[in-house]
Amino acid sequence: MNIGKAADASGVSAKMIRYYESIGLIPAAHRTASGYRDYTDDDVHVLQFIRRARDLGFAVEHIGELLALWRDQGRASADVKRIALNHVQVLERKIAELQGMVATLRTLAERCHGDDRPDCPILADLDAPAPSCPECHPAPARRRFGKP
Amino acid sequence: MNIGKAADASGVSAKMIRYYESIGLIPAAHRTASGYRDYTDDDVHVLQFIRRARDLGFAVEHIGELLALWRDQGRASADVKRIALNHVQVLERKIAELQGMVATLRTLAERCHGDDRPDCPILADLDAPAPSCPECHPAPARRRFGKP
DNA sequence: CTTAGACCTTCCTGTCATTGGAAGGTCAAG
DNA sequence: CTTGACCTTCCAATGACAGGAAGGTCTAAG
């Protein structure tokens, strides 16, 4: 099976398959005489595993760990559970951060007329955040959600 | 005031101040005779505005819009409200996505012994997600949270 | 058999917000 | 004058991709 078929079958784009190979997440694929990458059903299976883990928000780094455990028949399920629960914590921290932002923005938007007048509490707050409104000013988020 | 003081006063790193200048988010700073950037309190004020907006999760692109509105005395508050509420929607979509992931992982982790035995429903699900467990299989998240 | 065009290959670039570092100039205190 | 803390510019890297150029290969139709 060539890379295009493998991409369709696994839901991982051909670009990404080559990328995962380049960073060592998956071993180099077999090649046909003409140099085309050639995939087996098992290879596609691995790619599906990766895609599913990505959909669950695992970083590629952690997917590598999960793959190793998956391949290791003697692994302890505790290891897997630890990785999963650790990921849950990371996700929940992120959720809390986002919820703080939403709360602030909703509060500000509620106080905004939303008409043609120039007054706008949203801009006013961005300008000089009112210290008397703790709901508007959650703990400063040092790291943003761009880096999982 | 040099860039270091402006950075301390605004909470935006010197690196980022130069970056914001380079992408045109802020105008080029005045320079001293020796070429050092020189900032006024007003400049710092703008930087604080930017930092606050970043803390609220606005993309730099949107901060540019907000800055333009902030500077525009004749702006309509409706414009600001629209941007803010639009951002709320984006954030809430992201939150729902993350919550779906957490729910799946929690469910899987609950079913995992977490001992030395190799059996692990987490890996088993990544392997071949059970179609009979809708809770485990939320709507596929196409875009991940890496790009706000 | 030839040809079109759909696929494959590698390699390079850009994204976004940010951090890091190197090489070199400037400033203030001792 | 020296020290070291600052400033300057420029270049590279991060993660997880997407896009594209240049060139080779495969397949089906004519």
Tab-separated table of C-alpha atoms (C1' of nucleotides) in Angstrom:
chain	number	residue	atom	x	y	z
A	1	MET	CA	0.000	0.000	0.000
A	2	ASN	CA	1.487	3.392	-0.927
A	3	ILE	CA	1.513	6.412	1.345
A	4	GLY	CA	-1.664	7.892	-0.129
A	5	LYS	CA	-3.711	4.777	0.597
A	6	ALA	CA	-2.187	4.493	4.044
A	7	ALA	CA	-3.101	8.131	4.677
A	8	ASP	CA	-6.710	7.535	3.607
A	9	ALA	CA	-6.951	4.348	5.617
A	10	SER	CA	-5.486	5.835	8.783
A	11	GLY	CA	-6.747	9.399	8.683
A	12	VAL	CA	-3.191	10.704	8.990
A	13	SER	CA	-2.095	12.829	6.039
A	14	ALA	CA	0.781	11.697	3.857
A	15	LYS	CA	2.679	14.794	4.920
A	16	MET	CA	2.295	13.866	8.543
A	17	ILE	CA	3.249	10.236	7.980
A	18	ARG	CA	6.550	11.385	6.488
A	19	TYR	CA	6.947	13.837	9.346
A	20	TYR	CA	6.339	11.176	12.002
A	21	GLU	CA	8.893	9.022	10.259
A	22	SER	CA	11.401	11.874	10.150
A	23	ILE	CA	11.151	12.544	13.867
A	24	GLY	CA	11.405	8.844	14.655
A	25	LEU	CA	7.895	8.383	16.025
A	26	ILE	CA	7.437	5.541	13.563
A	27	PRO	CA	10.171	3.430	11.974
A	28	ALA	CA	11.152	4.099	8.367
A	29	ALA	CA	8.704	2.416	6.018
A	30	HIS	CA	9.720	-0.298	3.600
A	31	ARG	CA	10.335	0.923	0.080
A	32	THR	CA	9.332	-0.480	-3.284
A	33	ALA	CA	11.973	-0.902	-6.000
A	34	SER	CA	11.167	2.588	-7.228
A	35	GLY	CA	11.565	4.174	-3.823
A	36	TYR	CA	7.894	4.511	-2.866
A	37	ARG	CA	7.074	3.941	0.778
A	38	ASP	CA	5.121	0.722	1.239
A	39	TYR	CA	2.753	0.142	4.139
A	40	THR	CA	1.176	-2.973	5.590
A	41	ASP	CA	-2.124	-3.184	7.429
A	42	ASP	CA	-0.152	-3.308	10.637
A	43	ASP	CA	1.551	-0.052	9.771
A	44	VAL	CA	-1.835	1.531	9.161
A	45	HIS	CA	-2.935	0.169	12.526
A	46	VAL	CA	-0.087	2.039	14.190
A	47	LEU	CA	-1.018	5.201	12.316
A	48	GLN	CA	-4.608	4.865	13.507
A	49	PHE	CA	-3.345	4.513	17.057
A	50	ILE	CA	-1.373	7.714	16.611
A	51	ARG	CA	-4.302	9.561	15.143
A	52	ARG	CA	-6.582	8.509	17.973
A	53	ALA	CA	-4.026	9.636	20.540
A	54	ARG	CA	-3.666	12.982	18.747
A	55	ASP	CA	-7.445	13.387	18.827
A	56	LEU	CA	-7.242	12.890	22.574
A	57	GLY	CA	-4.789	15.775	22.707
A	58	PHE	CA	-1.644	13.812	23.499
A	59	ALA	CA	1.550	15.560	22.457
A	60	VAL	CA	3.659	13.642	19.979
A	61	GLU	CA	6.214	13.172	22.734
A	62	HIS	CA	3.679	11.313	24.889
A	63	ILE	CA	2.380	9.363	21.933
A	64	GLY	CA	5.896	8.004	21.609
A	65	GLU	CA	5.700	6.729	25.187
A	66	LEU	CA	2.260	5.246	24.630
A	67	LEU	CA	3.428	3.525	21.451
A	68	ALA	CA	6.352	2.003	23.287
A	69	LEU	CA	4.029	0.698	25.976
A	70	TRP	CA	1.614	-0.545	23.374
A	71	ARG	CA	4.337	-2.546	21.680
A	72	ASP	CA	5.689	-3.833	24.987
A	73	GLN	CA	3.774	-6.976	25.878
A	74	GLY	CA	5.154	-6.897	29.404
A	75	ARG	CA	4.246	-3.315	30.201
A	76	ALA	CA	2.501	-2.438	33.406
A	77	SER	CA	-0.903	-0.910	32.983
A	78	ALA	CA	0.066	1.466	35.796
A	79	ASP	CA	2.497	3.196	33.458
A	80	VAL	CA	-0.205	3.840	30.933
A	81	LYS	CA	-2.619	5.009	33.593
A	82	ARG	CA	-0.039	7.417	34.949
A	83	ILE	CA	0.498	8.998	31.538
A	84	ALA	CA	-3.235	9.244	30.944
A	85	LEU	CA	-4.037	10.793	34.322
A	86	ASN	CA	-1.135	13.186	34.010
A	87	HIS	CA	-2.537	14.278	30.692
A	88	VAL	CA	-5.937	14.738	32.308
A	89	GLN	CA	-4.379	17.149	34.789
A	90	VAL	CA	-2.730	19.155	32.048
A	91	LEU	CA	-6.017	19.324	30.161
A	92	GLU	CA	-7.929	20.387	33.245
A	93	ARG	CA	-5.499	23.165	33.982
A	94	LYS	CA	-5.937	24.384	30.463
A	95	ILE	CA	-9.716	24.219	30.776
A	96	ALA	CA	-9.651	26.249	33.979
A	97	GLU	CA	-7.498	28.865	32.305
A	98	LEU	CA	-9.829	29.157	29.360
A	99	GLN	CA	-12.849	29.320	31.643
A	100	GLY	CA	-11.275	32.217	33.468
A	101	MET	CA	-10.861	34.065	30.215
A	102	VAL	CA	-14.433	33.357	29.181
A	103	ALA	CA	-15.775	34.562	32.513
A	104	THR	CA	-13.858	37.796	32.234
A	105	LEU	CA	-14.895	38.444	28.670
A	106	ARG	CA	-18.545	37.609	29.349
A	107	THR	CA	-18.630	39.971	32.308
A	108	LEU	CA	-17.081	42.723	30.270
A	109	ALA	CA	-19.342	42.124	27.291
A	110	GLU	CA	-22.428	42.217	29.490
A	111	ARG	CA	-21.504	45.699	30.600
A	112	CYS	CA	-20.961	46.828	27.029
A	113	HIS	CA	-23.939	48.541	25.347
A	114	GLY	CA	-22.907	47.230	21.959
A	115	ASP	CA	-24.197	50.266	20.145
A	116	ASP	CA	-22.676	53.165	18.210
A	117	ARG	CA	-21.443	55.058	21.229
A	118	PRO	CA	-17.723	54.940	21.839
A	119	ASP	CA	-17.973	53.953	25.521
A	120	CYS	CA	-16.864	50.413	26.002
A	121	PRO	CA	-16.063	48.737	29.304
A	122	ILE	CA	-14.092	46.056	27.490
A	123	LEU	CA	-11.584	48.540	26.189
A	124	ALA	CA	-11.711	50.445	29.443
A	125	ASP	CA	-10.820	47.302	31.336
A	126	LEU	CA	-8.032	46.375	28.957
A	127	ASP	CA	-6.851	49.920	29.424
A	128	ALA	CA	-6.821	49.971	33.201
A	129	PRO	CA	-8.230	46.787	34.685
A	130	ALA	CA	-10.477	47.562	37.646
A	131	PRO	CA	-8.808	45.940	40.660
A	132	SER	CA	-12.140	45.705	42.437
A	133	CYS	CA	-13.443	43.020	40.138
A	134	PRO	CA	-11.707	39.753	40.972
A	135	GLU	CA	-13.890	37.877	38.520
A	136	CYS	CA	-12.437	40.034	35.782
A	137	HIS	CA	-8.893	39.406	36.871
A	138	PRO	CA	-8.015	35.793	37.265
A	139	ALA	CA	-4.545	34.714	38.198
A	140	PRO	CA	-2.196	35.885	35.455
A	141	ALA	CA	-1.675	33.115	32.960
A	142	ARG	CA	2.033	32.980	32.315
A	143	ARG	CA	2.049	30.249	29.743
A	144	ARG	CA	-0.653	30.477	27.145
A	145	PHE	CA	-2.487	27.533	25.662
A	146	GLY	CA	-0.406	27.524	22.506
A	147	LYS	CA	2.009	25.003	23.958
A	148	PRO	CA	0.427	21.782	25.135
B	1	MET	CA	12.883	55.039	29.527
B	2	ASN	CA	14.872	52.222	27.883
B	3	ILE	CA	13.417	48.922	26.748
B	4	GLY	CA	14.326	47.105	29.952
B	5	LYS	CA	12.435	49.547	32.147
B	6	ALA	CA	9.512	49.519	29.731
B	7	ALA	CA	9.511	45.735	29.860
B	8	ASP	CA	9.468	45.732	33.665
B	9	ALA	CA	6.788	48.385	33.795
B	10	SER	CA	4.531	46.709	31.258
B	11	GLY	CA	5.125	43.056	31.956
B	12	VAL	CA	6.012	42.469	28.312
B	13	SER	CA	9.536	41.144	27.774
B	14	ALA	CA	12.053	43.252	25.884
B	15	LYS	CA	12.235	40.495	23.312
B	16	MET	CA	8.517	40.654	22.730
B	17	ILE	CA	8.480	44.447	22.569
B	18	ARG	CA	10.973	44.309	19.719
B	19	TYR	CA	8.944	41.557	18.110
B	20	TYR	CA	5.695	43.526	18.355
B	21	GLU	CA	7.486	46.443	16.770
B	22	SER	CA	8.855	44.252	13.992
B	23	ILE	CA	5.424	42.921	13.037
B	24	GLY	CA	3.918	46.397	13.156
B	25	LEU	CA	1.648	45.823	16.151
B	26	ILE	CA	3.212	48.877	17.746
B	27	PRO	CA	4.916	51.765	15.950
B	28	ALA	CA	8.709	51.966	15.947
B	29	ALA	CA	9.957	53.468	19.192
B	30	HIS	CA	11.888	56.709	19.340
B	31	ARG	CA	15.631	56.291	19.596
B	32	THR	CA	18.236	57.994	21.741
B	33	ALA	CA	21.399	59.413	20.123
B	34	SER	CA	23.115	56.094	20.726
B	35	GLY	CA	20.355	54.074	19.099
B	36	TYR	CA	18.606	52.822	22.229
B	37	ARG	CA	14.825	52.577	22.019
B	38	ASP	CA	13.163	55.184	24.202
B	39	TYR	CA	9.694	54.724	25.683
B	40	THR	CA	7.204	57.120	27.218
B	41	ASP	CA	4.601	56.287	29.836
B	42	ASP	CA	2.036	56.256	27.048
B	43	ASP	CA	4.047	53.639	25.206
B	44	VAL	CA	4.121	51.534	28.346
B	45	HIS	CA	0.389	52.014	28.632
B	46	VAL	CA	-0.064	50.518	25.180
B	47	LEU	CA	2.192	47.607	26.115
B	48	GLN	CA	0.115	46.971	29.231
B	49	PHE	CA	-2.994	46.946	27.075
B	50	ILE	CA	-1.369	44.368	24.839
B	51	ARG	CA	-0.272	42.229	27.745
B	52	ARG	CA	-3.722	42.234	29.252
B	53	ALA	CA	-5.259	41.228	25.942
B	54	ARG	CA	-2.721	38.419	25.585
B	55	ASP	CA	-3.592	37.213	29.069
B	56	LEU	CA	-7.189	37.052	27.911
B	57	GLY	CA	-6.075	34.784	25.116
B	58	PHE	CA	-6.528	37.178	22.204
B	59	ALA	CA	-4.400	36.378	19.188
B	60	VAL	CA	-1.962	39.101	18.191
B	61	GLU	CA	-4.042	39.642	15.077
B	62	HIS	CA	-7.102	40.481	17.174
B	63	ILE	CA	-5.086	42.604	19.545
B	64	GLY	CA	-4.244	44.712	16.518
B	65	GLU	CA	-7.950	45.254	15.897
B	66	LEU	CA	-8.584	46.035	19.539
B	67	LEU	CA	-5.693	48.500	19.580
B	68	ALA	CA	-7.069	50.263	16.513
B	69	LEU	CA	-10.479	50.516	18.168
B	70	TRP	CA	-8.879	51.689	21.391
B	71	ARG	CA	-7.108	54.489	19.574
B	72	ASP	CA	-10.170	55.376	17.523
B	73	GLN	CA	-12.254	57.810	19.535
B	74	GLY	CA	-15.207	57.387	17.194
B	75	ARG	CA	-15.320	53.607	17.289
B	76	ALA	CA	-18.564	51.825	17.975
B	77	SER	CA	-18.606	49.762	21.140
B	78	ALA	CA	-20.517	47.196	19.088
B	79	ASP	CA	-17.319	46.414	17.210
B	80	VAL	CA	-15.463	45.688	20.396
B	81	LYS	CA	-18.297	43.613	21.765
B	82	ARG	CA	-18.425	41.603	18.564
B	83	ILE	CA	-14.717	40.799	18.764
B	84	ALA	CA	-14.984	39.886	22.435
B	85	LEU	CA	-18.019	37.641	22.024
B	86	ASN	CA	-16.537	36.015	18.985
B	87	HIS	CA	-13.500	35.246	21.051
B	88	VAL	CA	-15.718	33.789	23.769
B	89	GLN	CA	-17.188	31.394	21.215
B	90	VAL	CA	-13.754	30.282	20.108
B	91	LEU	CA	-12.716	29.722	23.711
B	92	GLU	CA	-15.869	27.791	24.510
B	93	ARG	CA	-15.407	25.518	21.549
B	94	LYS	CA	-11.915	24.821	22.757
B	95	ILE	CA	-13.166	24.128	26.275
B	96	ALA	CA	-15.770	21.665	25.003
B	97	GLU	CA	-13.109	19.894	22.998
B	98	LEU	CA	-10.808	19.560	25.986
B	99	GLN	CA	-13.666	18.391	28.198
B	100	GLY	CA	-14.439	15.668	25.697
B	101	MET	CA	-10.861	14.493	25.895
B	102	VAL	CA	-10.873	14.549	29.672
B	103	ALA	CA	-14.111	12.572	29.832
B	104	THR	CA	-12.725	9.895	27.552
B	105	LEU	CA	-9.458	9.620	29.404
B	106	ARG	CA	-11.142	9.512	32.798
B	107	THR	CA	-13.451	6.757	31.685
B	108	LEU	CA	-10.583	4.751	30.298
B	109	ALA	CA	-8.422	5.328	33.368
B	110	GLU	CA	-11.222	4.172	35.655
B	111	ARG	CA	-11.340	0.893	33.843
B	112	CYS	CA	-7.572	0.488	34.094
B	113	HIS	CA	-6.323	-1.568	37.040
B	114	GLY	CA	-3.179	0.514	37.247
B	115	ASP	CA	-1.111	-2.399	38.465
B	116	ASP	CA	1.689	-4.522	37.089
B	117	ARG	CA	-0.493	-6.528	34.761
B	118	PRO	CA	-0.188	-5.685	31.096
B	119	ASP	CA	-3.935	-5.424	30.436
B	120	CYS	CA	-4.885	-1.820	29.831
B	121	PRO	CA	-8.162	-0.566	28.427
B	122	ILE	CA	-6.538	2.744	27.598
B	123	LEU	CA	-4.174	1.165	25.129
B	124	ALA	CA	-6.877	-1.195	23.989
B	125	ASP	CA	-9.107	1.749	23.157
B	126	LEU	CA	-6.376	3.614	21.347
B	127	ASP	CA	-5.781	0.376	19.525
B	128	ALA	CA	-9.333	-0.238	18.429
B	129	PRO	CA	-11.786	2.206	19.969
B	130	ALA	CA	-14.873	0.372	21.156
B	131	PRO	CA	-17.760	1.689	19.068
B	132	SER	CA	-20.193	0.773	21.826
B	133	CYS	CA	-18.949	3.471	24.186
B	134	PRO	CA	-20.144	6.854	22.926
B	135	GLU	CA	-18.791	8.560	25.997
B	136	CYS	CA	-15.355	7.416	24.968
B	137	HIS	CA	-15.768	8.665	21.450
B	138	PRO	CA	-16.775	12.277	21.240
B	139	ALA	CA	-17.035	14.051	17.922
B	140	PRO	CA	-13.619	13.940	16.295
B	141	ALA	CA	-11.722	17.121	16.980
B	142	ARG	CA	-10.266	18.230	13.698
B	143	ARG	CA	-8.269	21.223	14.876
B	144	ARG	CA	-6.297	20.788	18.001
B	145	PHE	CA	-5.791	23.446	20.665
B	146	GLY	CA	-2.361	24.330	19.462
B	147	LYS	CA	-3.655	27.169	17.334
B	148	PRO	CA	-5.799	29.701	19.163
C	1	DC	C1'	3.593	2.934	-27.589
C	2	DT	C1'	2.694	7.312	-26.130
C	3	DT	C1'	0.825	10.565	-23.360
C	4	DA	C1'	-1.837	12.738	-19.642
C	5	DG	C1'	-2.298	13.370	-15.133
C	6	DA	C1'	-2.356	11.447	-10.649
C	7	DC	C1'	0.597	10.011	-7.674
C	8	DC	C1'	5.201	9.589	-5.385
C	9	DT	C1'	10.004	11.410	-3.862
C	10	DT	C1'	13.101	15.063	-1.402
C	11	DC	C1'	13.917	19.552	0.099
C	12	DC	C1'	12.840	24.177	1.476
C	13	DT	C1'	9.718	27.728	3.336
C	14	DG	C1'	6.244	29.549	6.307
C	15	DT	C1'	3.146	29.465	10.113
C	16	DC	C1'	2.537	31.632	15.417
C	17	DA	C1'	4.330	33.608	19.634
C	18	DT	C1'	8.182	33.212	21.909
C	19	DT	C1'	12.793	32.150	23.702
C	20	DG	C1'	17.673	31.659	23.247
C	21	DG	C1'	22.175	33.039	21.967
C	22	DA	C1'	26.191	35.326	19.603
C	23	DA	C1'	28.680	39.446	18.408
C	24	DG	C1'	29.286	43.929	19.258
C	25	DG	C1'	28.100	48.851	21.059
C	26	DT	C1'	26.810	51.856	25.398
C	27	DC	C1'	26.100	53.302	30.002
C	28	DA	C1'	26.725	53.939	35.086
C	29	DA	C1'	29.173	52.892	39.232
C	30	DG	C1'	33.402	52.066	41.524
D	1	DC	C1'	39.632	52.681	33.272
D	2	DT	C1'	37.429	48.648	34.210
D	3	DT	C1'	33.546	45.926	35.154
D	4	DG	C1'	29.328	44.313	34.233
D	5	DA	C1'	24.733	45.357	33.190
D	6	DC	C1'	22.474	46.945	29.785
D	7	DC	C1'	21.401	47.833	24.737
D	8	DT	C1'	21.606	46.730	19.534
D	9	DT	C1'	20.919	43.450	15.354
D	10	DC	C1'	20.647	39.040	13.433
D	11	DC	C1'	20.003	34.092	13.334
D	12	DA	C1'	18.120	29.736	14.992
D	13	DA	C1'	14.981	26.891	17.333
D	14	DT	C1'	10.500	25.336	19.175
D	15	DG	C1'	5.611	21.957	17.702
D	16	DA	C1'	2.825	20.240	14.525
D	17	DC	C1'	1.895	20.847	10.700
D	18	DA	C1'	0.763	22.995	5.461
D	19	DG	C1'	2.283	24.504	0.954
D	20	DG	C1'	4.954	24.226	-2.961
D	21	DA	C1'	8.812	23.386	-6.345
D	22	DA	C1'	11.390	20.091	-9.037
D	23	DG	C1'	11.666	15.788	-10.590
D	24	DG	C1'	10.622	10.589	-10.853
D	25	DT	C1'	6.794	6.797	-11.339
D	26	DC	C1'	2.563	4.572	-12.159
D	27	DT	C1'	-1.735	3.668	-14.606
D	28	DA	C1'	-5.360	4.107	-17.818
D	29	DA	C1'	-6.901	5.795	-22.174
D	30	DG	C1'	-6.040	6.732	-26.901
